[in-house]
Amino acid sequence: METEKTKDIKLIRDYIEQCGGEVAVADITVHSGAERLRVYPILQEMILDGSITIVKTEDLGAPAIVKLAD
């Protein structure tokens, strides 16, 4: 059975791929279809497991642009 979190992970990964592999986190939040409150925690998990990398951060360290890992 697919959980809501699993669905959101797939939506986020698919959206990043549709955007050429690199995208602004704000765009993921608005356009991916994933639950907004789950986007940042999922991105953090994806960063920790190495499936995405941070291209640019905000002033306080939050990811602003991410890309799929090579």
PDB file of N, CA and C in Angstrom:
ATOM      1  N   MET A   1       0.842  -1.186   0.000  1.00  0.00           N
ATOM      2  CA  MET A   1       0.000   0.000   0.000  1.00  0.00           C
ATOM      3  C   MET A   1       0.885   1.247   0.000  1.00  0.00           C
ATOM      4  N   GLU A   2       0.544   2.179  -0.858  1.00  0.00           N
ATOM      5  CA  GLU A   2       1.317   3.408  -0.998  1.00  0.00           C
ATOM      6  C   GLU A   2       0.811   4.454   0.003  1.00  0.00           C
ATOM      7  N   THR A   3       1.721   5.013   0.789  1.00  0.00           N
ATOM      8  CA  THR A   3       1.348   6.031   1.768  1.00  0.00           C
ATOM      9  C   THR A   3       1.312   7.404   1.090  1.00  0.00           C
ATOM     10  N   GLU A   4       0.750   8.361   1.789  1.00  0.00           N
ATOM     11  CA  GLU A   4       0.713   9.732   1.273  1.00  0.00           C
ATOM     12  C   GLU A   4       2.125  10.279   1.088  1.00  0.00           C
ATOM     13  N   LYS A   5       3.005   9.952   2.022  1.00  0.00           N
ATOM     14  CA  LYS A   5       4.392  10.406   1.921  1.00  0.00           C
ATOM     15  C   LYS A   5       5.049   9.812   0.674  1.00  0.00           C
ATOM     16  N   THR A   6       4.833   8.534   0.431  1.00  0.00           N
ATOM     17  CA  THR A   6       5.405   7.875  -0.746  1.00  0.00           C
ATOM     18  C   THR A   6       4.897   8.518  -2.026  1.00  0.00           C
ATOM     19  N   LYS A   7       3.620   8.847  -2.055  1.00  0.00           N
ATOM     20  CA  LYS A   7       3.041   9.526  -3.223  1.00  0.00           C
ATOM     21  C   LYS A   7       3.702  10.892  -3.429  1.00  0.00           C
ATOM     22  N   ASP A   8       3.901  11.622  -2.327  1.00  0.00           N
ATOM     23  CA  ASP A   8       4.521  12.942  -2.422  1.00  0.00           C
ATOM     24  C   ASP A   8       5.970  12.846  -2.886  1.00  0.00           C
ATOM     25  N   ILE A   9       6.702  11.837  -2.421  1.00  0.00           N
ATOM     26  CA  ILE A   9       8.079  11.640  -2.872  1.00  0.00           C
ATOM     27  C   ILE A   9       8.099  11.435  -4.383  1.00  0.00           C
ATOM     28  N   LYS A  10       7.183  10.612  -4.879  1.00  0.00           N
ATOM     29  CA  LYS A  10       7.110  10.354  -6.320  1.00  0.00           C
ATOM     30  C   LYS A  10       6.754  11.636  -7.083  1.00  0.00           C
ATOM     31  N   LEU A  11       5.792  12.406  -6.567  1.00  0.00           N
ATOM     32  CA  LEU A  11       5.411  13.664  -7.212  1.00  0.00           C
ATOM     33  C   LEU A  11       6.592  14.635  -7.276  1.00  0.00           C
ATOM     34  N   ILE A  12       7.332  14.732  -6.188  1.00  0.00           N
ATOM     35  CA  ILE A  12       8.479  15.643  -6.141  1.00  0.00           C
ATOM     36  C   ILE A  12       9.559  15.195  -7.114  1.00  0.00           C
ATOM     37  N   ARG A  13       9.896  13.904  -7.093  1.00  0.00           N
ATOM     38  CA  ARG A  13      10.930  13.376  -7.991  1.00  0.00           C
ATOM     39  C   ARG A  13      10.508  13.568  -9.462  1.00  0.00           C
ATOM     40  N   ASP A  14       9.258  13.262  -9.762  1.00  0.00           N
ATOM     41  CA  ASP A  14       8.757  13.428 -11.135  1.00  0.00           C
ATOM     42  C   ASP A  14       8.815  14.888 -11.573  1.00  0.00           C
ATOM     43  N   TYR A  15       8.462  15.807 -10.666  1.00  0.00           N
ATOM     44  CA  TYR A  15       8.480  17.226 -11.015  1.00  0.00           C
ATOM     45  C   TYR A  15       9.902  17.707 -11.288  1.00  0.00           C
ATOM     46  N   ILE A  16      10.850  17.281 -10.461  1.00  0.00           N
ATOM     47  CA  ILE A  16      12.243  17.665 -10.686  1.00  0.00           C
ATOM     48  C   ILE A  16      12.713  17.147 -12.046  1.00  0.00           C
ATOM     49  N   GLU A  17      12.361  15.903 -12.365  1.00  0.00           N
ATOM     50  CA  GLU A  17      12.738  15.336 -13.667  1.00  0.00           C
ATOM     51  C   GLU A  17      12.108  16.119 -14.818  1.00  0.00           C
ATOM     52  N   GLN A  18      10.838  16.505 -14.678  1.00  0.00           N
ATOM     53  CA  GLN A  18      10.146  17.277 -15.724  1.00  0.00           C
ATOM     54  C   GLN A  18      10.792  18.634 -15.947  1.00  0.00           C
ATOM     55  N   CYS A  19      11.417  19.167 -14.915  1.00  0.00           N
ATOM     56  CA  CYS A  19      12.057  20.486 -15.007  1.00  0.00           C
ATOM     57  C   CYS A  19      13.515  20.379 -15.442  1.00  0.00           C
ATOM     58  N   GLY A  20      13.914  19.258 -15.955  1.00  0.00           N
ATOM     59  CA  GLY A  20      15.270  19.101 -16.442  1.00  0.00           C
ATOM     60  C   GLY A  20      16.280  18.687 -15.388  1.00  0.00           C
ATOM     61  N   GLY A  21      15.805  18.280 -14.227  1.00  0.00           N
ATOM     62  CA  GLY A  21      16.702  17.795 -13.193  1.00  0.00           C
ATOM     63  C   GLY A  21      17.141  18.827 -12.185  1.00  0.00           C
ATOM     64  N   GLU A  22      16.799  20.108 -12.417  1.00  0.00           N
ATOM     65  CA  GLU A  22      17.177  21.177 -11.480  1.00  0.00           C
ATOM     66  C   GLU A  22      16.014  22.146 -11.371  1.00  0.00           C
ATOM     67  N   VAL A  23      15.619  22.481 -10.141  1.00  0.00           N
ATOM     68  CA  VAL A  23      14.417  23.302  -9.965  1.00  0.00           C
ATOM     69  C   VAL A  23      14.462  24.049  -8.629  1.00  0.00           C
ATOM     70  N   ALA A  24      13.759  25.169  -8.587  1.00  0.00           N
ATOM     71  CA  ALA A  24      13.628  25.940  -7.348  1.00  0.00           C
ATOM     72  C   ALA A  24      12.665  25.234  -6.408  1.00  0.00           C
ATOM     73  N   VAL A  25      13.015  25.227  -5.126  1.00  0.00           N
ATOM     74  CA  VAL A  25      12.171  24.580  -4.123  1.00  0.00           C
ATOM     75  C   VAL A  25      10.795  25.242  -4.080  1.00  0.00           C
ATOM     76  N   ALA A  26      10.731  26.551  -4.267  1.00  0.00           N
ATOM     77  CA  ALA A  26       9.446  27.254  -4.279  1.00  0.00           C
ATOM     78  C   ALA A  26       8.545  26.705  -5.384  1.00  0.00           C
ATOM     79  N   ASP A  27       9.126  26.373  -6.535  1.00  0.00           N
ATOM     80  CA  ASP A  27       8.338  25.803  -7.628  1.00  0.00           C
ATOM     81  C   ASP A  27       7.854  24.401  -7.278  1.00  0.00           C
ATOM     82  N   ILE A  28       8.688  23.626  -6.600  1.00  0.00           N
ATOM     83  CA  ILE A  28       8.265  22.292  -6.174  1.00  0.00           C
ATOM     84  C   ILE A  28       7.050  22.412  -5.261  1.00  0.00           C
ATOM     85  N   THR A  29       7.131  23.339  -4.323  1.00  0.00           N
ATOM     86  CA  THR A  29       6.046  23.528  -3.359  1.00  0.00           C
ATOM     87  C   THR A  29       4.736  23.892  -4.046  1.00  0.00           C
ATOM     88  N   VAL A  30       4.813  24.730  -5.055  1.00  0.00           N
ATOM     89  CA  VAL A  30       3.602  25.220  -5.714  1.00  0.00           C
ATOM     90  C   VAL A  30       3.095  24.278  -6.810  1.00  0.00           C
ATOM     91  N   HIS A  31       3.996  23.710  -7.607  1.00  0.00           N
ATOM     92  CA  HIS A  31       3.592  23.031  -8.831  1.00  0.00           C
ATOM     93  C   HIS A  31       3.688  21.509  -8.832  1.00  0.00           C
ATOM     94  N   SER A  32       4.342  20.897  -7.853  1.00  0.00           N
ATOM     95  CA  SER A  32       4.547  19.442  -7.916  1.00  0.00           C
ATOM     96  C   SER A  32       3.296  18.635  -7.606  1.00  0.00           C
ATOM     97  N   GLY A  33       2.377  19.212  -6.856  1.00  0.00           N
ATOM     98  CA  GLY A  33       1.189  18.478  -6.439  1.00  0.00           C
ATOM     99  C   GLY A  33       1.363  17.800  -5.090  1.00  0.00           C
ATOM    100  N   ALA A  34       2.573  17.852  -4.527  1.00  0.00           N
ATOM    101  CA  ALA A  34       2.829  17.264  -3.210  1.00  0.00           C
ATOM    102  C   ALA A  34       2.264  18.178  -2.125  1.00  0.00           C
ATOM    103  N   GLU A  35       1.909  17.580  -0.996  1.00  0.00           N
ATOM    104  CA  GLU A  35       1.431  18.335   0.157  1.00  0.00           C
ATOM    105  C   GLU A  35       2.521  19.318   0.597  1.00  0.00           C
ATOM    106  N   ARG A  36       2.175  20.599   0.631  1.00  0.00           N
ATOM    107  CA  ARG A  36       3.149  21.656   0.925  1.00  0.00           C
ATOM    108  C   ARG A  36       3.920  21.437   2.225  1.00  0.00           C
ATOM    109  N   LEU A  37       3.244  20.944   3.244  1.00  0.00           N
ATOM    110  CA  LEU A  37       3.901  20.761   4.531  1.00  0.00           C
ATOM    111  C   LEU A  37       4.892  19.602   4.531  1.00  0.00           C
ATOM    112  N   ARG A  38       4.813  18.728   3.539  1.00  0.00           N
ATOM    113  CA  ARG A  38       5.735  17.599   3.460  1.00  0.00           C
ATOM    114  C   ARG A  38       6.927  17.869   2.556  1.00  0.00           C
ATOM    115  N   VAL A  39       6.897  18.936   1.770  1.00  0.00           N
ATOM    116  CA  VAL A  39       7.950  19.168   0.777  1.00  0.00           C
ATOM    117  C   VAL A  39       9.332  19.303   1.426  1.00  0.00           C
ATOM    118  N   TYR A  40       9.497  20.203   2.379  1.00  0.00           N
ATOM    119  CA  TYR A  40      10.826  20.416   2.976  1.00  0.00           C
ATOM    120  C   TYR A  40      11.347  19.171   3.706  1.00  0.00           C
ATOM    121  N   PRO A  41      10.526  18.509   4.530  1.00  0.00           N
ATOM    122  CA  PRO A  41      11.036  17.287   5.167  1.00  0.00           C
ATOM    123  C   PRO A  41      11.433  16.204   4.157  1.00  0.00           C
ATOM    124  N   ILE A  42      10.658  16.055   3.091  1.00  0.00           N
ATOM    125  CA  ILE A  42      10.996  15.065   2.064  1.00  0.00           C
ATOM    126  C   ILE A  42      12.285  15.461   1.358  1.00  0.00           C
ATOM    127  N   LEU A  43      12.443  16.738   1.033  1.00  0.00           N
ATOM    128  CA  LEU A  43      13.675  17.188   0.392  1.00  0.00           C
ATOM    129  C   LEU A  43      14.879  16.931   1.297  1.00  0.00           C
ATOM    130  N   GLN A  44      14.727  17.148   2.594  1.00  0.00           N
ATOM    131  CA  GLN A  44      15.830  16.887   3.524  1.00  0.00           C
ATOM    132  C   GLN A  44      16.209  15.407   3.517  1.00  0.00           C
ATOM    133  N   GLU A  45      15.208  14.537   3.494  1.00  0.00           N
ATOM    134  CA  GLU A  45      15.479  13.102   3.420  1.00  0.00           C
ATOM    135  C   GLU A  45      16.185  12.744   2.117  1.00  0.00           C
ATOM    136  N   MET A  46      15.740  13.358   1.013  1.00  0.00           N
ATOM    137  CA  MET A  46      16.339  13.084  -0.286  1.00  0.00           C
ATOM    138  C   MET A  46      17.793  13.585  -0.337  1.00  0.00           C
ATOM    139  N   ILE A  47      18.065  14.688   0.331  1.00  0.00           N
ATOM    140  CA  ILE A  47      19.435  15.203   0.411  1.00  0.00           C
ATOM    141  C   ILE A  47      20.293  14.237   1.221  1.00  0.00           C
ATOM    142  N   LEU A  48      19.777  13.782   2.347  1.00  0.00           N
ATOM    143  CA  LEU A  48      20.533  12.879   3.207  1.00  0.00           C
ATOM    144  C   LEU A  48      20.799  11.527   2.549  1.00  0.00           C
ATOM    145  N   ASP A  49      19.833  11.043   1.751  1.00  0.00           N
ATOM    146  CA  ASP A  49      20.064   9.738   1.107  1.00  0.00           C
ATOM    147  C   ASP A  49      20.825   9.862  -0.216  1.00  0.00           C
ATOM    148  N   GLY A  50      21.134  11.107  -0.606  1.00  0.00           N
ATOM    149  CA  GLY A  50      21.968  11.327  -1.782  1.00  0.00           C
ATOM    150  C   GLY A  50      21.248  11.334  -3.110  1.00  0.00           C
ATOM    151  N   SER A  51      19.910  11.343  -3.110  1.00  0.00           N
ATOM    152  CA  SER A  51      19.192  11.330  -4.383  1.00  0.00           C
ATOM    153  C   SER A  51      19.070  12.718  -5.015  1.00  0.00           C
ATOM    154  N   ILE A  52      19.223  13.775  -4.210  1.00  0.00           N
ATOM    155  CA  ILE A  52      19.289  15.136  -4.742  1.00  0.00           C
ATOM    156  C   ILE A  52      20.418  15.882  -4.052  1.00  0.00           C
ATOM    157  N   THR A  53      20.855  16.971  -4.670  1.00  0.00           N
ATOM    158  CA  THR A  53      21.869  17.832  -4.063  1.00  0.00           C
ATOM    159  C   THR A  53      21.364  19.274  -4.074  1.00  0.00           C
ATOM    160  N   ILE A  54      21.903  20.075  -3.191  1.00  0.00           N
ATOM    161  CA  ILE A  54      21.535  21.490  -3.109  1.00  0.00           C
ATOM    162  C   ILE A  54      22.429  22.276  -4.054  1.00  0.00           C
ATOM    163  N   VAL A  55      21.814  23.083  -4.907  1.00  0.00           N
ATOM    164  CA  VAL A  55      22.549  23.942  -5.823  1.00  0.00           C
ATOM    165  C   VAL A  55      22.735  25.319  -5.201  1.00  0.00           C
ATOM    166  N   LYS A  56      21.688  25.821  -4.540  1.00  0.00           N
ATOM    167  CA  LYS A  56      21.718  27.151  -3.939  1.00  0.00           C
ATOM    168  C   LYS A  56      20.893  27.125  -2.664  1.00  0.00           C
ATOM    169  N   THR A  57      21.343  27.885  -1.650  1.00  0.00           N
ATOM    170  CA  THR A  57      20.591  27.978  -0.395  1.00  0.00           C
ATOM    171  C   THR A  57      20.079  29.393  -0.188  1.00  0.00           C
ATOM    172  N   GLU A  58      19.072  29.496   0.658  1.00  0.00           N
ATOM    173  CA  GLU A  58      18.568  30.799   1.096  1.00  0.00           C
ATOM    174  C   GLU A  58      19.546  31.375   2.120  1.00  0.00           C
ATOM    175  N   ASP A  59      19.314  32.596   2.560  1.00  0.00           N
ATOM    176  CA  ASP A  59      20.192  33.262   3.520  1.00  0.00           C
ATOM    177  C   ASP A  59      20.374  32.470   4.813  1.00  0.00           C
ATOM    178  N   LEU A  60      19.320  31.813   5.279  1.00  0.00           N
ATOM    179  CA  LEU A  60      19.395  31.082   6.542  1.00  0.00           C
ATOM    180  C   LEU A  60      19.714  29.603   6.358  1.00  0.00           C
ATOM    181  N   GLY A  61      20.061  29.192   5.152  1.00  0.00           N
ATOM    182  CA  GLY A  61      20.500  27.824   4.924  1.00  0.00           C
ATOM    183  C   GLY A  61      19.478  26.869   4.341  1.00  0.00           C
ATOM    184  N   ALA A  62      18.240  27.287   4.197  1.00  0.00           N
ATOM    185  CA  ALA A  62      17.229  26.414   3.591  1.00  0.00           C
ATOM    186  C   ALA A  62      17.540  26.257   2.104  1.00  0.00           C
ATOM    187  N   PRO A  63      17.289  25.075   1.547  1.00  0.00           N
ATOM    188  CA  PRO A  63      17.565  24.896   0.118  1.00  0.00           C
ATOM    189  C   PRO A  63      16.655  25.771  -0.742  1.00  0.00           C
ATOM    190  N   ALA A  64      17.240  26.436  -1.725  1.00  0.00           N
ATOM    191  CA  ALA A  64      16.467  27.278  -2.654  1.00  0.00           C
ATOM    192  C   ALA A  64      16.346  26.604  -4.010  1.00  0.00           C
ATOM    193  N   ILE A  65      17.420  25.956  -4.449  1.00  0.00           N
ATOM    194  CA  ILE A  65      17.430  25.227  -5.728  1.00  0.00           C
ATOM    195  C   ILE A  65      18.069  23.874  -5.477  1.00  0.00           C
ATOM    196  N   VAL A  66      17.416  22.828  -5.986  1.00  0.00           N
ATOM    197  CA  VAL A  66      17.949  21.470  -5.850  1.00  0.00           C
ATOM    198  C   VAL A  66      18.018  20.823  -7.216  1.00  0.00           C
ATOM    199  N   LYS A  67      18.853  19.773  -7.300  1.00  0.00           N
ATOM    200  CA  LYS A  67      18.940  19.018  -8.550  1.00  0.00           C
ATOM    201  C   LYS A  67      19.083  17.544  -8.217  1.00  0.00           C
ATOM    202  N   LEU A  68      18.704  16.721  -9.173  1.00  0.00           N
ATOM    203  CA  LEU A  68      18.879  15.287  -9.007  1.00  0.00           C
ATOM    204  C   LEU A  68      20.352  14.963  -8.975  1.00  0.00           C
ATOM    205  N   ALA A  69      20.719  14.023  -8.127  1.00  0.00           N
ATOM    206  CA  ALA A  69      22.122  13.618  -8.023  1.00  0.00           C
ATOM    207  C   ALA A  69      22.549  12.898  -9.305  1.00  0.00           C
ATOM    208  N   ASP A  70      23.804  13.021  -9.646  1.00  0.00           N
ATOM    209  CA  ASP A  70      24.336  12.394 -10.855  1.00  0.00           C
ATOM    210  C   ASP A  70      24.437  10.898 -10.719  1.00  0.00           C
TER     211      ASP A  70
END
